[in-house]
């Protein structure tokens, strides 16, 4: 990221937002990057004072940025710049607010991609089947300790060094099988929880074990702006979570380094190396599961969309869905009513003889 002579002002503005607006760390990071890029461009044009920047300059900046960025990105950049200059004017850094009438680019209204209820059920069934298929049990076969049964006499004649070499592959197989099983259990729990609650992937990976209340079958979620909400989940998600916590998580936890273990002591979901799972891995889990289940390729956010749509299809109140998803505006939640209507129209066209 380029630095500018205005970095101090940007830092002050971001600190103001953090203290007064409660924005998420990701949003603050994006705003900082947007402002730095914007003011760096003006600096290259010879601007040395914020008061030199005019509305025409800002429109020129938008024209340059819009060549390489989508409208949704430009809308966020415009909000960041407009907020910065409003703050600068209120705090006496500028004598006017050149961004006061800067228009936010309109974003086309697109309906979110969702799975049908049967596709969602198929996705979760395949994940559950993977757990059963990969289930590893120490049945005394290849992993059994040498020196038992008929092999006892032969083993006794071998040197300790030879025995150790023969044991090593068996121990490695046991560890690999246990890890595969643990990851299958984790993946099933992640898919069940994402669909059951409609939480964001960032909320999922930041969850701790203590955030789950099995007695009430609810989870405590920390969303955007550090706002907390309580979301219910169903029996299938409970079973998947219990299996993961009781059987799978201890296996992956044992693979953690001391540093990773200290950071992930309370984490609900762990990666293959025992640290807290990150968003990239969680997304990969969903994409891979969709391929294996033969359903449309989806992201964790599409599972969130699917959960909301299916709740509305099932008769849930719009404000209940808003609360579950953590939307600050009911307008955001209303998008899912359009999805439900579109699905109803499709079913009508397929089923009604005079459609």
Protein backbone atom coordinates (compact mmCIF):
# COMPACT_ATOMS: atom_id res chain seq x y z
CA UNK A 1 0.00 0.00 0.00
CA UNK A 2 1.38 3.41 -1.00
CA UNK A 3 1.94 5.99 1.71
CA UNK A 4 0.96 9.62 1.36
CA UNK A 5 1.53 12.86 3.18
CA UNK A 6 -2.10 12.55 4.29
CA UNK A 7 -1.55 9.28 6.19
CA UNK A 8 -1.89 11.05 9.55
CA UNK A 9 -5.33 12.39 8.59
CA UNK A 10 -6.38 8.96 7.34
CA UNK A 11 -5.23 7.37 10.61
CA UNK A 12 -7.25 9.90 12.62
CA UNK A 13 -10.34 9.28 10.51
CA UNK A 14 -10.07 5.49 10.83
CA UNK A 15 -9.60 5.81 14.60
CA UNK A 16 -12.71 8.00 14.71
CA UNK A 17 -14.71 5.37 12.82
CA UNK A 18 -13.45 2.61 15.09
CA UNK A 19 -14.44 4.51 18.23
CA UNK A 20 -17.72 6.03 17.08
CA UNK A 21 -19.13 3.79 14.37
CA UNK A 22 -18.12 0.31 15.58
CA UNK A 23 -17.18 -0.82 12.07
CA UNK A 24 -15.54 -4.21 11.56
CA UNK A 25 -11.78 -4.55 11.15
CA UNK A 26 -12.23 -5.62 7.53
CA UNK A 27 -14.34 -2.55 6.72
CA UNK A 28 -11.82 -0.23 8.38
CA UNK A 29 -9.00 -1.87 6.43
CA UNK A 30 -10.90 -1.43 3.17
CA UNK A 31 -11.69 2.23 3.92
CA UNK A 32 -8.05 2.92 4.73
CA UNK A 33 -6.93 1.35 1.44
CA UNK A 34 -9.58 3.29 -0.51
CA UNK A 35 -8.58 6.64 1.00
CA UNK A 36 -4.86 6.01 0.61
CA UNK A 37 -5.30 5.18 -3.09
CA UNK A 38 -7.52 8.23 -3.64
CA UNK A 39 -5.27 10.76 -1.91
CA UNK A 40 -2.14 9.19 -3.43
CA UNK A 41 -3.57 9.96 -6.88
CA UNK A 42 -4.11 13.60 -5.94
CA UNK A 43 -0.63 13.77 -4.46
CA UNK A 44 0.77 12.59 -7.79
CA UNK A 45 -1.13 15.47 -9.40
CA UNK A 46 0.64 17.95 -7.14
CA UNK A 47 -1.98 18.36 -4.39
CA UNK A 48 -0.38 19.26 -1.05
CA UNK A 49 -3.45 20.45 0.89
CA UNK A 50 -6.88 18.83 1.32
CA UNK A 51 -8.44 22.24 0.63
CA UNK A 52 -7.15 22.06 -2.94
CA UNK A 53 -9.38 19.07 -3.76
CA UNK A 54 -12.65 19.96 -5.51
CA UNK A 55 -15.79 18.08 -6.48
CA UNK A 56 -14.53 17.91 -10.08
CA UNK A 57 -11.29 16.35 -8.82
CA UNK A 58 -13.27 13.68 -6.96
CA UNK A 59 -15.39 12.97 -10.03
CA UNK A 60 -12.19 12.62 -12.04
CA UNK A 61 -10.88 10.16 -9.45
CA UNK A 62 -14.10 8.13 -9.73
CA UNK A 63 -13.74 8.01 -13.52
CA UNK A 64 -10.21 6.64 -13.20
CA UNK A 65 -11.12 4.04 -10.55
CA UNK A 66 -14.27 2.84 -12.32
CA UNK A 67 -12.16 1.52 -15.21
CA UNK A 68 -10.83 -1.32 -13.07
CA UNK A 69 -13.41 -1.77 -10.33
CA UNK A 70 -16.97 -3.08 -10.17
CA UNK A 71 -19.83 -0.80 -9.19
CA UNK A 72 -20.09 -2.43 -5.79
CA UNK A 73 -16.43 -1.60 -5.09
CA UNK A 74 -16.90 1.95 -6.36
CA UNK A 75 -19.90 2.39 -4.08
CA UNK A 76 -17.77 1.44 -1.06
CA UNK A 77 -14.89 3.70 -2.18
CA UNK A 78 -17.28 6.61 -2.61
CA UNK A 79 -18.76 6.08 0.85
CA UNK A 80 -15.24 6.06 2.32
CA UNK A 81 -14.18 9.26 0.54
CA UNK A 82 -17.44 11.05 1.28
CA UNK A 83 -17.20 10.10 4.95
CA UNK A 84 -13.58 11.24 5.14
CA UNK A 85 -14.24 14.72 3.74
CA UNK A 86 -17.35 15.16 5.90
CA UNK A 87 -15.20 14.30 8.93
CA UNK A 88 -12.40 16.62 7.76
CA UNK A 89 -14.84 19.51 7.38
CA UNK A 90 -16.45 18.90 10.78
CA UNK A 91 -13.01 18.82 12.45
CA UNK A 92 -11.72 21.94 10.75
CA UNK A 93 -9.21 20.25 8.45
CA UNK A 94 -10.97 21.72 5.41
CA UNK A 95 -13.01 24.89 4.88
CA UNK A 96 -15.55 23.12 2.67
CA UNK A 97 -16.80 19.59 2.02
CA UNK A 98 -16.11 18.88 -1.67
CA UNK A 99 -17.61 15.37 -1.43
CA UNK A 100 -20.98 16.46 -0.01
CA UNK A 101 -22.76 16.03 -3.35
CA UNK A 102 -20.62 13.17 -4.67
CA UNK A 103 -23.08 10.53 -5.90
CA UNK A 104 -22.72 6.86 -5.02
CA UNK A 105 -22.84 4.62 -8.12
CA UNK A 106 -26.07 2.66 -8.33
CA UNK A 107 -25.67 -1.09 -7.92
CA UNK A 108 -27.86 -3.37 -10.06
CA UNK A 109 -30.26 -5.37 -7.92
CA UNK A 110 -29.34 -9.02 -8.35
CA UNK A 111 -30.98 -11.92 -6.61
CA UNK A 112 -28.63 -14.04 -4.50
CA UNK A 113 -27.82 -17.57 -5.67
CA UNK A 114 -29.43 -20.23 -3.50
CA UNK A 115 -29.81 -23.97 -3.38
CA UNK A 116 -33.21 -25.58 -3.45
CA UNK A 117 -34.24 -27.37 -0.27
CA UNK A 118 -33.60 -30.76 -1.89
CA UNK A 119 -30.12 -29.64 -3.04
CA UNK A 120 -29.28 -28.40 0.46
CA UNK A 121 -30.42 -31.74 1.90
CA UNK A 122 -28.32 -33.59 -0.66
CA UNK A 123 -25.25 -31.49 0.23
CA UNK A 124 -25.58 -32.25 3.92
CA UNK A 125 -26.38 -35.93 3.35
CA UNK A 126 -23.16 -36.37 1.35
CA UNK A 127 -21.14 -34.66 4.09
CA UNK A 128 -22.72 -36.95 6.69
CA UNK A 129 -22.01 -39.99 4.52
CA UNK A 130 -18.34 -38.92 4.25
CA UNK A 131 -18.08 -39.03 8.03
CA UNK A 132 -19.46 -42.57 8.12
CA UNK A 133 -17.27 -43.70 5.22
CA UNK A 134 -14.07 -42.25 6.68
CA UNK A 135 -14.83 -43.35 10.23
CA UNK A 136 -11.66 -44.90 11.59
CA UNK A 137 -11.73 -47.53 14.29
CA UNK A 138 -8.71 -49.21 15.82
CA UNK A 139 -9.85 -52.80 15.27
CA UNK A 140 -6.50 -54.39 16.01
CA UNK A 141 -5.73 -54.89 12.30
CA UNK A 142 -2.77 -53.25 10.61
CA UNK A 143 -2.48 -50.82 13.47
CA UNK A 144 -2.41 -53.45 16.20
CA UNK A 145 0.72 -53.63 18.31
CA UNK A 146 3.21 -56.29 17.28
CA UNK A 147 3.80 -59.12 19.71
CA UNK A 148 0.20 -60.21 20.14
CA UNK A 149 -1.44 -63.51 19.09
CA UNK A 150 0.39 -65.76 16.60
CA UNK A 151 2.93 -63.05 15.84
CA UNK A 152 4.23 -63.06 19.41
CA UNK A 153 6.83 -65.76 18.91
CA UNK A 154 8.18 -64.25 15.70
CA UNK A 155 8.33 -60.75 17.15
CA UNK A 156 10.23 -61.93 20.19
CA UNK A 157 13.08 -63.11 17.97
CA UNK A 158 13.48 -59.75 16.25
CA UNK A 159 15.76 -57.00 17.39
CA UNK A 160 14.22 -53.89 18.97
CA UNK A 161 15.42 -51.83 16.02
CA UNK A 162 13.57 -54.03 13.52
CA UNK A 163 10.38 -53.90 15.59
CA UNK A 164 10.49 -50.12 15.76
CA UNK A 165 10.87 -49.89 11.99
CA UNK A 166 7.90 -52.19 11.42
CA UNK A 167 5.74 -50.28 13.87
CA UNK A 168 6.37 -46.88 12.28
CA UNK A 169 4.24 -47.33 9.12
CA UNK A 170 1.36 -48.72 11.19
CA UNK A 171 1.46 -45.74 13.55
CA UNK A 172 1.59 -43.36 10.58
CA UNK A 173 -1.44 -45.08 9.03
CA UNK A 174 -3.36 -44.75 12.28
CA UNK A 175 -2.57 -41.04 12.50
CA UNK A 176 -3.52 -40.43 8.86
CA UNK A 177 -6.79 -42.33 9.18
CA UNK A 178 -7.68 -40.52 12.40
CA UNK A 179 -6.91 -37.14 10.80
CA UNK A 180 -9.06 -37.89 7.72
CA UNK A 181 -11.94 -38.89 9.98
CA UNK A 182 -11.52 -35.75 12.11
CA UNK A 183 -11.52 -33.49 9.07
CA UNK A 184 -14.67 -35.18 7.73
CA UNK A 185 -16.37 -34.62 11.09
CA UNK A 186 -15.25 -30.98 11.11
CA UNK A 187 -16.44 -30.39 7.55
CA UNK A 188 -19.86 -31.88 8.27
CA UNK A 189 -20.22 -29.71 11.38
CA UNK A 190 -19.25 -26.58 9.43
CA UNK A 191 -21.77 -27.27 6.66
CA UNK A 192 -24.55 -28.08 9.12
CA UNK A 193 -23.88 -24.95 11.17
CA UNK A 194 -23.63 -22.61 8.18
CA UNK A 195 -26.93 -23.84 6.78
CA UNK A 196 -28.73 -24.14 10.13
CA UNK A 197 -27.88 -20.60 11.26
CA UNK A 198 -27.12 -18.56 8.14
CA UNK A 199 -24.03 -17.07 9.79
CA UNK A 200 -21.26 -15.41 7.78
CA UNK A 201 -18.01 -17.31 7.20
CA UNK A 202 -16.10 -14.65 9.18
CA UNK A 203 -18.46 -15.25 12.10
CA UNK A 204 -17.99 -19.01 11.80
CA UNK A 205 -14.19 -19.00 11.96
CA UNK A 206 -14.12 -16.57 14.90
CA UNK A 207 -16.43 -18.69 17.07
CA UNK A 208 -15.20 -20.25 20.29
CA UNK A 209 -16.44 -23.44 21.95
CA UNK A 210 -18.01 -21.38 24.74
CA UNK A 211 -20.26 -19.66 22.17
CA UNK A 212 -22.32 -22.85 21.86
CA UNK A 213 -25.16 -23.49 24.28
CA UNK A 214 -26.24 -27.08 23.72
CA UNK A 215 -28.89 -26.92 26.44
CA UNK A 216 -30.82 -24.26 24.49
CA UNK A 217 -29.41 -25.28 21.11
CA UNK A 218 -28.23 -21.75 20.36
CA UNK A 219 -24.96 -20.05 19.40
CA UNK A 220 -23.68 -16.60 20.31
CA UNK A 221 -22.47 -14.82 17.18
CA UNK A 222 -20.29 -11.71 17.00
CA UNK A 223 -21.14 -9.97 13.74
CA UNK A 224 -20.23 -6.78 11.95
CA UNK A 225 -19.35 -3.89 14.23
CA UNK A 226 -18.88 -6.37 17.11
CA UNK A 227 -22.66 -6.65 17.43
CA UNK A 228 -23.70 -9.86 19.14
CA UNK A 229 -26.79 -11.94 18.50
CA UNK A 230 -28.08 -15.35 19.56
CA UNK A 231 -29.07 -17.78 16.80
CA UNK A 232 -30.83 -21.15 17.20
CA UNK A 233 -29.77 -24.35 15.41
CA UNK A 234 -31.43 -27.72 14.87
CA UNK A 235 -30.83 -31.29 15.99
CA UNK A 236 -28.73 -32.34 12.95
CA UNK A 237 -26.33 -29.45 13.59
CA UNK A 238 -26.19 -30.38 17.29
CA UNK A 239 -25.25 -33.98 16.48
CA UNK A 240 -22.58 -32.90 14.00
CA UNK A 241 -21.10 -30.40 16.47
CA UNK A 242 -21.07 -32.93 19.31
CA UNK A 243 -19.33 -35.51 17.12
CA UNK A 244 -16.73 -32.96 16.06
CA UNK A 245 -16.07 -31.71 19.58
CA UNK A 246 -15.96 -35.14 21.20
CA UNK A 247 -14.10 -37.09 18.51
CA UNK A 248 -12.61 -34.94 15.77
CA UNK A 249 -11.37 -31.79 17.45
CA UNK A 250 -9.06 -33.56 19.95
CA UNK A 251 -7.32 -35.30 17.02
CA UNK A 252 -6.51 -32.06 15.18
CA UNK A 253 -5.68 -30.28 18.42
CA UNK A 254 -2.87 -32.78 19.03
CA UNK A 255 -1.18 -31.72 15.79
CA UNK A 256 -0.84 -28.08 16.85
CA UNK A 257 2.48 -26.46 17.62
CA UNK A 258 2.75 -24.77 21.01
CA UNK A 259 2.27 -21.34 19.40
CA UNK A 260 -0.78 -22.42 17.39
CA UNK A 261 -2.22 -24.26 20.38
CA UNK A 262 -2.08 -21.15 22.57
CA UNK A 263 -3.90 -19.11 19.92
CA UNK A 264 -6.54 -21.76 19.22
CA UNK A 265 -7.21 -23.09 22.71
CA UNK A 266 -10.83 -21.93 22.66
CA UNK A 267 -11.44 -22.04 18.89
CA UNK A 268 -14.49 -24.03 17.80
CA UNK A 269 -13.03 -25.12 14.45
CA UNK A 270 -9.42 -26.08 13.82
CA UNK A 271 -7.36 -26.48 10.67
CA UNK A 272 -5.25 -29.49 9.75
CA UNK A 273 -2.32 -28.15 11.78
CA UNK A 274 -4.33 -27.52 14.90
CA UNK A 275 -4.65 -23.74 14.63
CA UNK A 276 -7.91 -21.78 14.31
CA UNK A 277 -9.38 -22.43 10.88
CA UNK A 278 -9.29 -19.50 8.43
CA UNK A 279 -11.88 -18.26 5.96
CA UNK A 280 -10.09 -19.63 2.90
CA UNK A 281 -10.19 -23.20 4.24
CA UNK A 282 -13.86 -22.83 5.23
CA UNK A 283 -14.72 -21.66 1.70
CA UNK A 284 -12.76 -24.54 0.18
CA UNK A 285 -14.72 -26.98 2.36
CA UNK A 286 -18.05 -25.67 1.02
CA UNK A 287 -16.93 -25.61 -2.64
CA UNK A 288 -15.51 -29.14 -2.41
CA UNK A 289 -18.64 -30.44 -0.69
CA UNK A 290 -20.82 -28.95 -3.44
CA UNK A 291 -18.76 -30.72 -6.12
CA UNK A 292 -18.93 -34.04 -4.29
CA UNK A 293 -22.68 -33.70 -3.78
CA UNK A 294 -23.31 -32.80 -7.43
CA UNK A 295 -25.14 -29.56 -6.57
CA UNK A 296 -24.44 -26.09 -8.03
CA UNK A 297 -21.10 -24.67 -6.91
CA UNK A 298 -21.78 -22.40 -3.95
CA UNK A 299 -19.92 -20.34 -1.40
CA UNK A 300 -20.56 -20.11 2.35
CA UNK A 301 -22.46 -16.89 1.64
CA UNK A 302 -24.74 -18.80 -0.74
CA UNK A 303 -25.52 -21.21 2.10
CA UNK A 304 -26.46 -18.14 4.14
CA UNK A 305 -28.75 -17.02 1.31
CA UNK A 306 -30.22 -20.51 1.11
CA UNK A 307 -30.95 -20.65 4.83
CA UNK A 308 -32.75 -17.30 4.74
CA UNK A 309 -34.80 -18.21 1.68
CA UNK A 310 -35.83 -21.60 3.05
CA UNK A 311 -36.88 -20.02 6.35
CA UNK A 312 -39.11 -17.55 4.52
CA UNK A 313 -40.48 -20.36 2.35
CA UNK A 314 -41.32 -22.20 5.57
CA UNK A 315 -43.34 -19.27 6.90
CA UNK A 316 -40.81 -17.40 9.07
CA UNK A 317 -41.43 -13.72 9.69
CA UNK A 318 -39.19 -11.29 7.80
CA UNK A 319 -38.02 -9.60 11.00
CA UNK A 320 -37.17 -12.97 12.54
CA UNK A 321 -34.93 -13.71 9.57
CA UNK A 322 -33.43 -10.23 9.86
CA UNK A 323 -32.54 -10.92 13.49
CA UNK A 324 -31.08 -14.33 12.67
CA UNK A 325 -28.87 -12.99 9.90
CA UNK A 326 -27.80 -9.89 11.81
CA UNK A 327 -28.93 -7.43 9.15
CA UNK A 328 -29.02 -3.82 10.34
CA UNK A 329 -31.59 -2.93 7.69
CA UNK A 330 -34.79 -4.79 6.86
CA UNK A 331 -34.25 -3.77 3.23
CA UNK A 332 -31.30 -6.15 3.02
CA UNK A 333 -33.41 -9.05 4.28
CA UNK A 334 -36.22 -8.24 1.85
CA UNK A 335 -34.09 -9.48 -1.04
CA UNK A 336 -34.92 -13.02 0.05
CA UNK A 337 -38.65 -12.45 -0.39
CA UNK A 338 -37.92 -11.83 -4.08
CA UNK A 339 -36.00 -15.11 -4.24
CA UNK A 340 -38.96 -16.92 -2.68
CA UNK A 341 -41.34 -15.33 -5.18
CA UNK A 342 -39.09 -16.31 -8.09
CA UNK A 343 -38.95 -19.89 -6.86
CA UNK A 344 -42.75 -19.92 -6.46
CA UNK A 345 -43.14 -18.67 -10.05
CA UNK A 346 -40.81 -21.39 -11.31
CA UNK A 347 -42.69 -24.10 -9.43
CA UNK A 348 -45.98 -22.67 -10.66
CA UNK A 349 -44.76 -22.79 -14.25
CA UNK A 350 -43.67 -26.41 -13.87
CA UNK A 351 -46.68 -27.70 -11.97
CA UNK A 352 -49.74 -25.75 -13.06
CA UNK A 353 -51.34 -27.08 -16.29
CA UNK A 354 -52.47 -23.63 -17.47
CA UNK A 355 -49.33 -21.71 -16.52
